[in-house]
Amino acid sequence: MRPGVVAVLLSVSLLALGAAPADGPGPRPLPARMADTGGGTQLITAVAPAAGSTEGRVTWWDRVGGGRWVEAGSAPARFGAGGLADGTTREQGTLTTPTGLYDLPYAFGIAPAPRGTRYRYRPVREESWWCQDNASRSYNRWTEPRPADCRATEAEHLITYSAQYAHALVVGFNYHRPVRGRGAGIFLHVDGRGATAGCVSVPAEAMRRILRWAEPEARPHLAIGTSGGATAITRY
């Protein structure tokens, strides 16, 4: 009997016994393997190979009928120059991207919102600042103008980052109940020249696609983590 015939008969026998063929269903999509996805029907995952990585991948997902997660898009990503750190213990000034699961309060940009954007979109003006001064009452907040208790050396003048902040989403890290010294001004934004100061960045077209895709009523969240280890994205 020819080898090909033997292979066919073996395959038929396995199926008859209920065994999965070698090329059976692949692994479940990433959101289905995570501990939490924020409770909405949209999710962005930002995954780095290891905690010391400065590059990885961002993928955005939709949860469709029956609870299935379907990939809506994907793009290369950049992380902090210091790699990634557990968001619950991260320290400000370490240039690390905080791992964890975060909401996305609103979008902003120097450029107009991409056509089709439904998310709240705040335009950046000359007097727009993001305060990172631990001594300020405006710590980890957008301010217009910069308040007297927020030193310019401890704040970002948003309009000066013409490439990175052409379009961005505010990440809810340390945002709702800020802990001084934990970190401020973490965004999902457009790529600059290299690694970030702690944000997650993607190419400009990917950022525009994400803004056109995001739906406020779907309560999108951003999950940041590594492929494995103590900061594995599946923990979140």
PDB file of C-alpha atoms in Angstrom:
ATOM      1  CA  MET A   1       0.000   0.000   0.000  1.00  0.00           C
ATOM      2  CA  ARG A   2       1.311   3.428  -0.913  1.00  0.00           C
ATOM      3  CA  PRO A   3       2.398   5.727   2.007  1.00  0.00           C
ATOM      4  CA  GLY A   4      -0.128   8.359   0.955  1.00  0.00           C
ATOM      5  CA  VAL A   5      -2.984   5.888   1.300  1.00  0.00           C
ATOM      6  CA  VAL A   6      -1.787   4.898   4.771  1.00  0.00           C
ATOM      7  CA  ALA A   7      -1.766   8.572   5.828  1.00  0.00           C
ATOM      8  CA  VAL A   8      -5.307   9.112   4.585  1.00  0.00           C
ATOM      9  CA  LEU A   9      -6.607   6.009   6.388  1.00  0.00           C
ATOM     10  CA  LEU A  10      -4.856   7.039   9.616  1.00  0.00           C
ATOM     11  CA  SER A  11      -6.353  10.504   9.427  1.00  0.00           C
ATOM     12  CA  VAL A  12      -9.854   9.073   8.912  1.00  0.00           C
ATOM     13  CA  SER A  13      -9.374   6.694  11.857  1.00  0.00           C
ATOM     14  CA  LEU A  14      -8.305   9.511  14.179  1.00  0.00           C
ATOM     15  CA  LEU A  15     -11.303  11.607  13.224  1.00  0.00           C
ATOM     16  CA  ALA A  16     -13.604   8.660  13.825  1.00  0.00           C
ATOM     17  CA  LEU A  17     -12.156   8.331  17.368  1.00  0.00           C
ATOM     18  CA  GLY A  18     -12.690  12.011  18.029  1.00  0.00           C
ATOM     19  CA  ALA A  19      -9.002  12.956  18.029  1.00  0.00           C
ATOM     20  CA  ALA A  20      -8.069  16.430  16.764  1.00  0.00           C
ATOM     21  CA  PRO A  21      -5.959  16.520  13.605  1.00  0.00           C
ATOM     22  CA  ALA A  22      -2.452  17.927  13.849  1.00  0.00           C
ATOM     23  CA  ASP A  23      -3.584  21.147  12.184  1.00  0.00           C
ATOM     24  CA  GLY A  24      -6.569  21.572  14.519  1.00  0.00           C
ATOM     25  CA  PRO A  25      -7.750  24.811  16.137  1.00  0.00           C
ATOM     26  CA  GLY A  26      -4.961  27.145  17.223  1.00  0.00           C
ATOM     27  CA  PRO A  27      -4.621  28.805  20.625  1.00  0.00           C
ATOM     28  CA  ARG A  28      -7.371  31.092  21.866  1.00  0.00           C
ATOM     29  CA  PRO A  29      -6.952  34.785  21.035  1.00  0.00           C
ATOM     30  CA  LEU A  30      -4.987  36.780  23.607  1.00  0.00           C
ATOM     31  CA  PRO A  31      -7.967  38.558  25.266  1.00  0.00           C
ATOM     32  CA  ALA A  32      -9.605  35.187  25.949  1.00  0.00           C
ATOM     33  CA  ARG A  33      -6.495  34.153  27.901  1.00  0.00           C
ATOM     34  CA  MET A  34      -6.357  37.290  30.050  1.00  0.00           C
ATOM     35  CA  ALA A  35      -7.602  37.584  33.634  1.00  0.00           C
ATOM     36  CA  ASP A  36      -9.507  40.802  32.893  1.00  0.00           C
ATOM     37  CA  THR A  37     -10.291  42.859  29.805  1.00  0.00           C
ATOM     38  CA  GLY A  38     -12.072  45.795  31.437  1.00  0.00           C
ATOM     39  CA  GLY A  39     -15.626  44.621  30.883  1.00  0.00           C
ATOM     40  CA  GLY A  40     -16.123  46.317  27.534  1.00  0.00           C
ATOM     41  CA  THR A  41     -16.288  45.009  23.998  1.00  0.00           C
ATOM     42  CA  GLN A  42     -13.066  46.629  22.770  1.00  0.00           C
ATOM     43  CA  LEU A  43      -9.517  46.075  23.984  1.00  0.00           C
ATOM     44  CA  ILE A  44      -6.016  47.175  22.984  1.00  0.00           C
ATOM     45  CA  THR A  45      -3.120  44.914  23.941  1.00  0.00           C
ATOM     46  CA  ALA A  46       0.479  46.133  24.013  1.00  0.00           C
ATOM     47  CA  VAL A  47       2.894  43.221  24.355  1.00  0.00           C
ATOM     48  CA  ALA A  48       6.691  43.258  24.697  1.00  0.00           C
ATOM     49  CA  PRO A  49       8.851  40.126  24.546  1.00  0.00           C
ATOM     50  CA  ALA A  50      10.424  40.835  27.963  1.00  0.00           C
ATOM     51  CA  ALA A  51      10.547  43.482  30.684  1.00  0.00           C
ATOM     52  CA  GLY A  52      13.724  44.977  29.256  1.00  0.00           C
ATOM     53  CA  SER A  53      12.314  45.334  25.743  1.00  0.00           C
ATOM     54  CA  THR A  54      11.707  48.671  24.082  1.00  0.00           C
ATOM     55  CA  GLU A  55       9.756  47.247  21.145  1.00  0.00           C
ATOM     56  CA  GLY A  56       6.785  44.947  20.758  1.00  0.00           C
ATOM     57  CA  ARG A  57       3.324  44.909  19.245  1.00  0.00           C
ATOM     58  CA  VAL A  58       0.000  46.641  19.740  1.00  0.00           C
ATOM     59  CA  THR A  59      -3.200  44.872  18.670  1.00  0.00           C
ATOM     60  CA  TRP A  60      -6.761  46.102  18.933  1.00  0.00           C
ATOM     61  CA  TRP A  61      -9.654  43.707  19.375  1.00  0.00           C
ATOM     62  CA  ASP A  62     -13.458  43.574  19.179  1.00  0.00           C
ATOM     63  CA  ARG A  63     -15.636  41.206  21.182  1.00  0.00           C
ATOM     64  CA  VAL A  64     -18.377  40.003  18.877  1.00  0.00           C
ATOM     65  CA  GLY A  65     -21.478  37.820  19.207  1.00  0.00           C
ATOM     66  CA  GLY A  66     -21.006  34.893  21.566  1.00  0.00           C
ATOM     67  CA  GLY A  67     -18.143  36.621  23.344  1.00  0.00           C
ATOM     68  CA  ARG A  68     -15.512  35.831  20.711  1.00  0.00           C
ATOM     69  CA  TRP A  69     -12.555  38.222  20.454  1.00  0.00           C
ATOM     70  CA  VAL A  70     -11.602  39.158  16.909  1.00  0.00           C
ATOM     71  CA  GLU A  71      -8.481  41.073  15.900  1.00  0.00           C
ATOM     72  CA  ALA A  72      -9.345  44.417  14.296  1.00  0.00           C
ATOM     73  CA  GLY A  73      -5.791  45.614  13.616  1.00  0.00           C
ATOM     74  CA  SER A  74      -2.179  45.384  14.680  1.00  0.00           C
ATOM     75  CA  ALA A  75       1.007  47.458  14.475  1.00  0.00           C
ATOM     76  CA  PRO A  76       4.582  47.527  15.787  1.00  0.00           C
ATOM     77  CA  ALA A  77       4.917  49.320  19.110  1.00  0.00           C
ATOM     78  CA  ARG A  78       7.599  51.102  21.105  1.00  0.00           C
ATOM     79  CA  PHE A  79       7.902  51.207  24.869  1.00  0.00           C
ATOM     80  CA  GLY A  80       9.929  53.136  27.423  1.00  0.00           C
ATOM     81  CA  ALA A  81      13.689  53.452  27.086  1.00  0.00           C
ATOM     82  CA  GLY A  82      13.903  51.705  30.466  1.00  0.00           C
ATOM     83  CA  GLY A  83      11.680  48.824  29.368  1.00  0.00           C
ATOM     84  CA  LEU A  84       8.533  47.875  31.270  1.00  0.00           C
ATOM     85  CA  ALA A  85       7.796  47.856  35.013  1.00  0.00           C
ATOM     86  CA  ASP A  86       4.909  46.680  37.180  1.00  0.00           C
ATOM     87  CA  GLY A  87       2.464  49.573  37.234  1.00  0.00           C
ATOM     88  CA  THR A  88       1.713  49.117  40.941  1.00  0.00           C
ATOM     89  CA  THR A  89       5.315  49.748  41.983  1.00  0.00           C
ATOM     90  CA  ARG A  90       6.675  51.848  39.119  1.00  0.00           C
ATOM     91  CA  GLU A  91       8.687  54.950  40.013  1.00  0.00           C
ATOM     92  CA  GLN A  92       8.532  58.254  38.180  1.00  0.00           C
ATOM     93  CA  GLY A  93      11.618  59.171  36.177  1.00  0.00           C
ATOM     94  CA  THR A  94      12.633  55.583  35.381  1.00  0.00           C
ATOM     95  CA  LEU A  95      11.594  55.829  31.694  1.00  0.00           C
ATOM     96  CA  THR A  96       9.629  52.590  32.106  1.00  0.00           C
ATOM     97  CA  THR A  97       6.234  51.767  30.637  1.00  0.00           C
ATOM     98  CA  PRO A  98       3.793  50.676  33.377  1.00  0.00           C
ATOM     99  CA  THR A  99       2.243  47.245  32.931  1.00  0.00           C
ATOM    100  CA  GLY A 100      -1.390  46.667  33.824  1.00  0.00           C
ATOM    101  CA  LEU A 101      -4.926  47.203  32.555  1.00  0.00           C
ATOM    102  CA  TYR A 102      -6.057  50.813  32.129  1.00  0.00           C
ATOM    103  CA  ASP A 103      -9.030  52.732  30.836  1.00  0.00           C
ATOM    104  CA  LEU A 104      -8.652  55.431  28.192  1.00  0.00           C
ATOM    105  CA  PRO A 105     -10.282  58.637  29.518  1.00  0.00           C
ATOM    106  CA  TYR A 106     -10.055  60.729  26.330  1.00  0.00           C
ATOM    107  CA  ALA A 107      -8.085  61.443  23.171  1.00  0.00           C
ATOM    108  CA  PHE A 108      -6.174  64.566  22.209  1.00  0.00           C
ATOM    109  CA  GLY A 109      -3.975  65.916  19.485  1.00  0.00           C
ATOM    110  CA  ILE A 110      -2.190  68.781  17.814  1.00  0.00           C
ATOM    111  CA  ALA A 111      -3.704  67.667  14.509  1.00  0.00           C
ATOM    112  CA  PRO A 112      -7.491  67.544  14.054  1.00  0.00           C
ATOM    113  CA  ALA A 113      -9.223  64.311  14.997  1.00  0.00           C
ATOM    114  CA  PRO A 114      -9.175  61.770  12.161  1.00  0.00           C
ATOM    115  CA  ARG A 115     -12.454  61.694  10.256  1.00  0.00           C
ATOM    116  CA  GLY A 116     -14.767  59.196  11.906  1.00  0.00           C
ATOM    117  CA  THR A 117     -13.369  59.643  15.431  1.00  0.00           C
ATOM    118  CA  ARG A 118     -16.133  59.201  18.005  1.00  0.00           C
ATOM    119  CA  TYR A 119     -14.007  59.435  21.134  1.00  0.00           C
ATOM    120  CA  ARG A 120     -13.873  62.707  23.039  1.00  0.00           C
ATOM    121  CA  TYR A 121     -10.984  64.551  21.376  1.00  0.00           C
ATOM    122  CA  ARG A 122      -9.286  67.536  23.025  1.00  0.00           C
ATOM    123  CA  PRO A 123      -7.310  69.896  20.754  1.00  0.00           C
ATOM    124  CA  VAL A 124      -3.819  70.875  21.897  1.00  0.00           C
ATOM    125  CA  ARG A 125      -3.304  74.642  22.124  1.00  0.00           C
ATOM    126  CA  GLU A 126      -0.312  76.839  22.811  1.00  0.00           C
ATOM    127  CA  GLU A 127      -1.222  76.989  26.514  1.00  0.00           C
ATOM    128  CA  SER A 128      -1.798  73.212  26.892  1.00  0.00           C
ATOM    129  CA  TRP A 129       0.454  71.512  29.456  1.00  0.00           C
ATOM    130  CA  TRP A 130       0.544  68.156  31.233  1.00  0.00           C
ATOM    131  CA  CYS A 131       1.661  68.637  34.827  1.00  0.00           C
ATOM    132  CA  GLN A 132       4.101  66.074  36.256  1.00  0.00           C
ATOM    133  CA  ASP A 133       5.162  68.115  39.293  1.00  0.00           C
ATOM    134  CA  ASN A 134       4.687  66.011  42.427  1.00  0.00           C
ATOM    135  CA  ALA A 135       4.191  69.157  44.498  1.00  0.00           C
ATOM    136  CA  SER A 136       1.397  70.526  42.322  1.00  0.00           C
ATOM    137  CA  ARG A 137      -2.336  70.200  42.909  1.00  0.00           C
ATOM    138  CA  SER A 138      -2.545  69.521  39.158  1.00  0.00           C
ATOM    139  CA  TYR A 139      -0.270  66.458  39.261  1.00  0.00           C
ATOM    140  CA  ASN A 140      -0.945  64.133  36.312  1.00  0.00           C
ATOM    141  CA  ARG A 141      -3.485  66.443  34.757  1.00  0.00           C
ATOM    142  CA  TRP A 142      -3.925  68.512  31.589  1.00  0.00           C
ATOM    143  CA  THR A 143      -3.786  72.194  32.473  1.00  0.00           C
ATOM    144  CA  GLU A 144      -4.544  75.353  30.480  1.00  0.00           C
ATOM    145  CA  PRO A 145      -2.605  77.460  31.253  1.00  0.00           C
ATOM    146  CA  ARG A 146       0.144  75.920  33.404  1.00  0.00           C
ATOM    147  CA  PRO A 147      -0.619  76.774  37.058  1.00  0.00           C
ATOM    148  CA  ALA A 148       1.893  78.623  39.214  1.00  0.00           C
ATOM    149  CA  ASP A 149       2.474  75.575  41.443  1.00  0.00           C
ATOM    150  CA  CYS A 150       3.487  73.394  38.474  1.00  0.00           C
ATOM    151  CA  ARG A 151       7.067  74.087  37.449  1.00  0.00           C
ATOM    152  CA  ALA A 152       7.727  74.206  33.703  1.00  0.00           C
ATOM    153  CA  THR A 153      10.691  71.881  34.210  1.00  0.00           C
ATOM    154  CA  GLU A 154       8.271  69.328  35.695  1.00  0.00           C
ATOM    155  CA  ALA A 155       5.617  69.545  32.981  1.00  0.00           C
ATOM    156  CA  GLU A 156       5.187  68.735  29.298  1.00  0.00           C
ATOM    157  CA  HIS A 157       4.348  71.588  26.955  1.00  0.00           C
ATOM    158  CA  LEU A 158       2.217  69.396  24.714  1.00  0.00           C
ATOM    159  CA  ILE A 159       2.396  71.469  21.551  1.00  0.00           C
ATOM    160  CA  THR A 160       6.183  71.095  21.381  1.00  0.00           C
ATOM    161  CA  TYR A 161       5.820  67.357  20.628  1.00  0.00           C
ATOM    162  CA  SER A 162       4.518  67.855  17.110  1.00  0.00           C
ATOM    163  CA  ALA A 163       5.105  64.286  15.939  1.00  0.00           C
ATOM    164  CA  GLN A 164       4.260  62.296  19.072  1.00  0.00           C
ATOM    165  CA  TYR A 165       1.160  64.249  20.048  1.00  0.00           C
ATOM    166  CA  ALA A 166      -0.301  64.711  16.590  1.00  0.00           C
ATOM    167  CA  HIS A 167      -2.788  62.147  17.923  1.00  0.00           C
ATOM    168  CA  ALA A 168      -2.891  60.427  21.315  1.00  0.00           C
ATOM    169  CA  LEU A 169      -5.034  58.677  23.898  1.00  0.00           C
ATOM    170  CA  VAL A 170      -4.687  59.373  27.611  1.00  0.00           C
ATOM    171  CA  VAL A 171      -3.916  56.144  29.501  1.00  0.00           C
ATOM    172  CA  GLY A 172      -5.587  55.848  32.903  1.00  0.00           C
ATOM    173  CA  PHE A 173      -2.358  54.891  34.685  1.00  0.00           C
ATOM    174  CA  ASN A 174      -2.145  56.692  38.054  1.00  0.00           C
ATOM    175  CA  TYR A 175      -4.844  59.001  36.785  1.00  0.00           C
ATOM    176  CA  HIS A 176      -8.014  58.645  38.817  1.00  0.00           C
ATOM    177  CA  ARG A 177      -6.350  58.618  42.256  1.00  0.00           C
ATOM    178  CA  PRO A 178      -2.805  59.801  41.572  1.00  0.00           C
ATOM    179  CA  VAL A 179      -0.012  58.530  43.800  1.00  0.00           C
ATOM    180  CA  ARG A 180       2.820  61.053  43.966  1.00  0.00           C
ATOM    181  CA  GLY A 181       6.047  59.671  42.578  1.00  0.00           C
ATOM    182  CA  ARG A 182       4.349  56.839  40.689  1.00  0.00           C
ATOM    183  CA  GLY A 183       4.371  58.614  37.347  1.00  0.00           C
ATOM    184  CA  ALA A 184       2.415  60.997  35.142  1.00  0.00           C
ATOM    185  CA  GLY A 185       1.674  61.652  31.505  1.00  0.00           C
ATOM    186  CA  ILE A 186       1.381  58.114  30.153  1.00  0.00           C
ATOM    187  CA  PHE A 187      -0.201  58.066  26.701  1.00  0.00           C
ATOM    188  CA  LEU A 188      -0.711  55.912  23.627  1.00  0.00           C
ATOM    189  CA  HIS A 189       0.682  58.188  20.940  1.00  0.00           C
ATOM    190  CA  VAL A 190       2.448  58.441  17.585  1.00  0.00           C
ATOM    191  CA  ASP A 191       6.047  57.245  17.270  1.00  0.00           C
ATOM    192  CA  GLY A 192       8.902  59.663  17.785  1.00  0.00           C
ATOM    193  CA  ARG A 193      12.500  58.945  16.859  1.00  0.00           C
ATOM    194  CA  GLY A 194      12.994  55.983  19.204  1.00  0.00           C
ATOM    195  CA  ALA A 195      11.900  54.508  22.513  1.00  0.00           C
ATOM    196  CA  THR A 196       9.506  56.551  24.634  1.00  0.00           C
ATOM    197  CA  ALA A 197       9.854  58.108  28.096  1.00  0.00           C
ATOM    198  CA  GLY A 198       7.339  55.559  29.410  1.00  0.00           C
ATOM    199  CA  CYS A 199       4.429  55.750  26.985  1.00  0.00           C
ATOM    200  CA  VAL A 200       3.388  53.294  24.287  1.00  0.00           C
ATOM    201  CA  SER A 201       3.782  54.545  20.724  1.00  0.00           C
ATOM    202  CA  VAL A 202       2.751  53.291  17.296  1.00  0.00           C
ATOM    203  CA  PRO A 203       3.153  54.525  13.701  1.00  0.00           C
ATOM    204  CA  ALA A 204       1.029  57.551  12.754  1.00  0.00           C
ATOM    205  CA  GLU A 205      -1.368  55.638  10.501  1.00  0.00           C
ATOM    206  CA  ALA A 206      -1.931  53.006  13.195  1.00  0.00           C
ATOM    207  CA  MET A 207      -2.793  55.732  15.710  1.00  0.00           C
ATOM    208  CA  ARG A 208      -5.314  57.196  13.270  1.00  0.00           C
ATOM    209  CA  ARG A 209      -6.830  53.762  12.715  1.00  0.00           C
ATOM    210  CA  ILE A 210      -7.171  53.212  16.465  1.00  0.00           C
ATOM    211  CA  LEU A 211      -8.956  56.543  16.912  1.00  0.00           C
ATOM    212  CA  ARG A 212     -11.380  55.770  14.088  1.00  0.00           C
ATOM    213  CA  TRP A 213     -11.991  52.313  15.584  1.00  0.00           C
ATOM    214  CA  ALA A 214     -12.476  53.250  19.258  1.00  0.00           C
ATOM    215  CA  GLU A 215     -16.073  53.566  20.442  1.00  0.00           C
ATOM    216  CA  PRO A 216     -16.757  55.191  23.844  1.00  0.00           C
ATOM    217  CA  GLU A 217     -19.792  52.976  24.470  1.00  0.00           C
ATOM    218  CA  ALA A 218     -17.594  49.891  23.970  1.00  0.00           C
ATOM    219  CA  ARG A 219     -15.436  50.991  26.942  1.00  0.00           C
ATOM    220  CA  PRO A 220     -12.050  50.202  25.402  1.00  0.00           C
ATOM    221  CA  HIS A 221      -9.134  49.502  27.736  1.00  0.00           C
ATOM    222  CA  LEU A 222      -5.397  49.201  27.183  1.00  0.00           C
ATOM    223  CA  ALA A 223      -3.550  46.183  28.595  1.00  0.00           C
ATOM    224  CA  ILE A 224       0.247  46.466  28.745  1.00  0.00           C
ATOM    225  CA  GLY A 225       2.513  43.545  29.568  1.00  0.00           C
ATOM    226  CA  THR A 226       5.116  41.050  28.505  1.00  0.00           C
ATOM    227  CA  SER A 227       4.802  37.704  26.777  1.00  0.00           C
ATOM    228  CA  GLY A 228       5.577  35.877  30.041  1.00  0.00           C
ATOM    229  CA  GLY A 229       7.095  36.226  33.486  1.00  0.00           C
ATOM    230  CA  ALA A 230       6.041  38.419  36.393  1.00  0.00           C
ATOM    231  CA  THR A 231       4.587  41.101  34.114  1.00  0.00           C
ATOM    232  CA  ALA A 232       2.854  38.722  31.692  1.00  0.00           C
ATOM    233  CA  ILE A 233      -0.083  40.389  29.986  1.00  0.00           C
ATOM    234  CA  THR A 234      -2.297  37.377  30.765  1.00  0.00           C
ATOM    235  CA  ARG A 235      -2.153  38.401  34.450  1.00  0.00           C
ATOM    236  CA  TYR A 236      -4.228  41.482  33.728  1.00  0.00           C
TER     237      TYR A 236
END
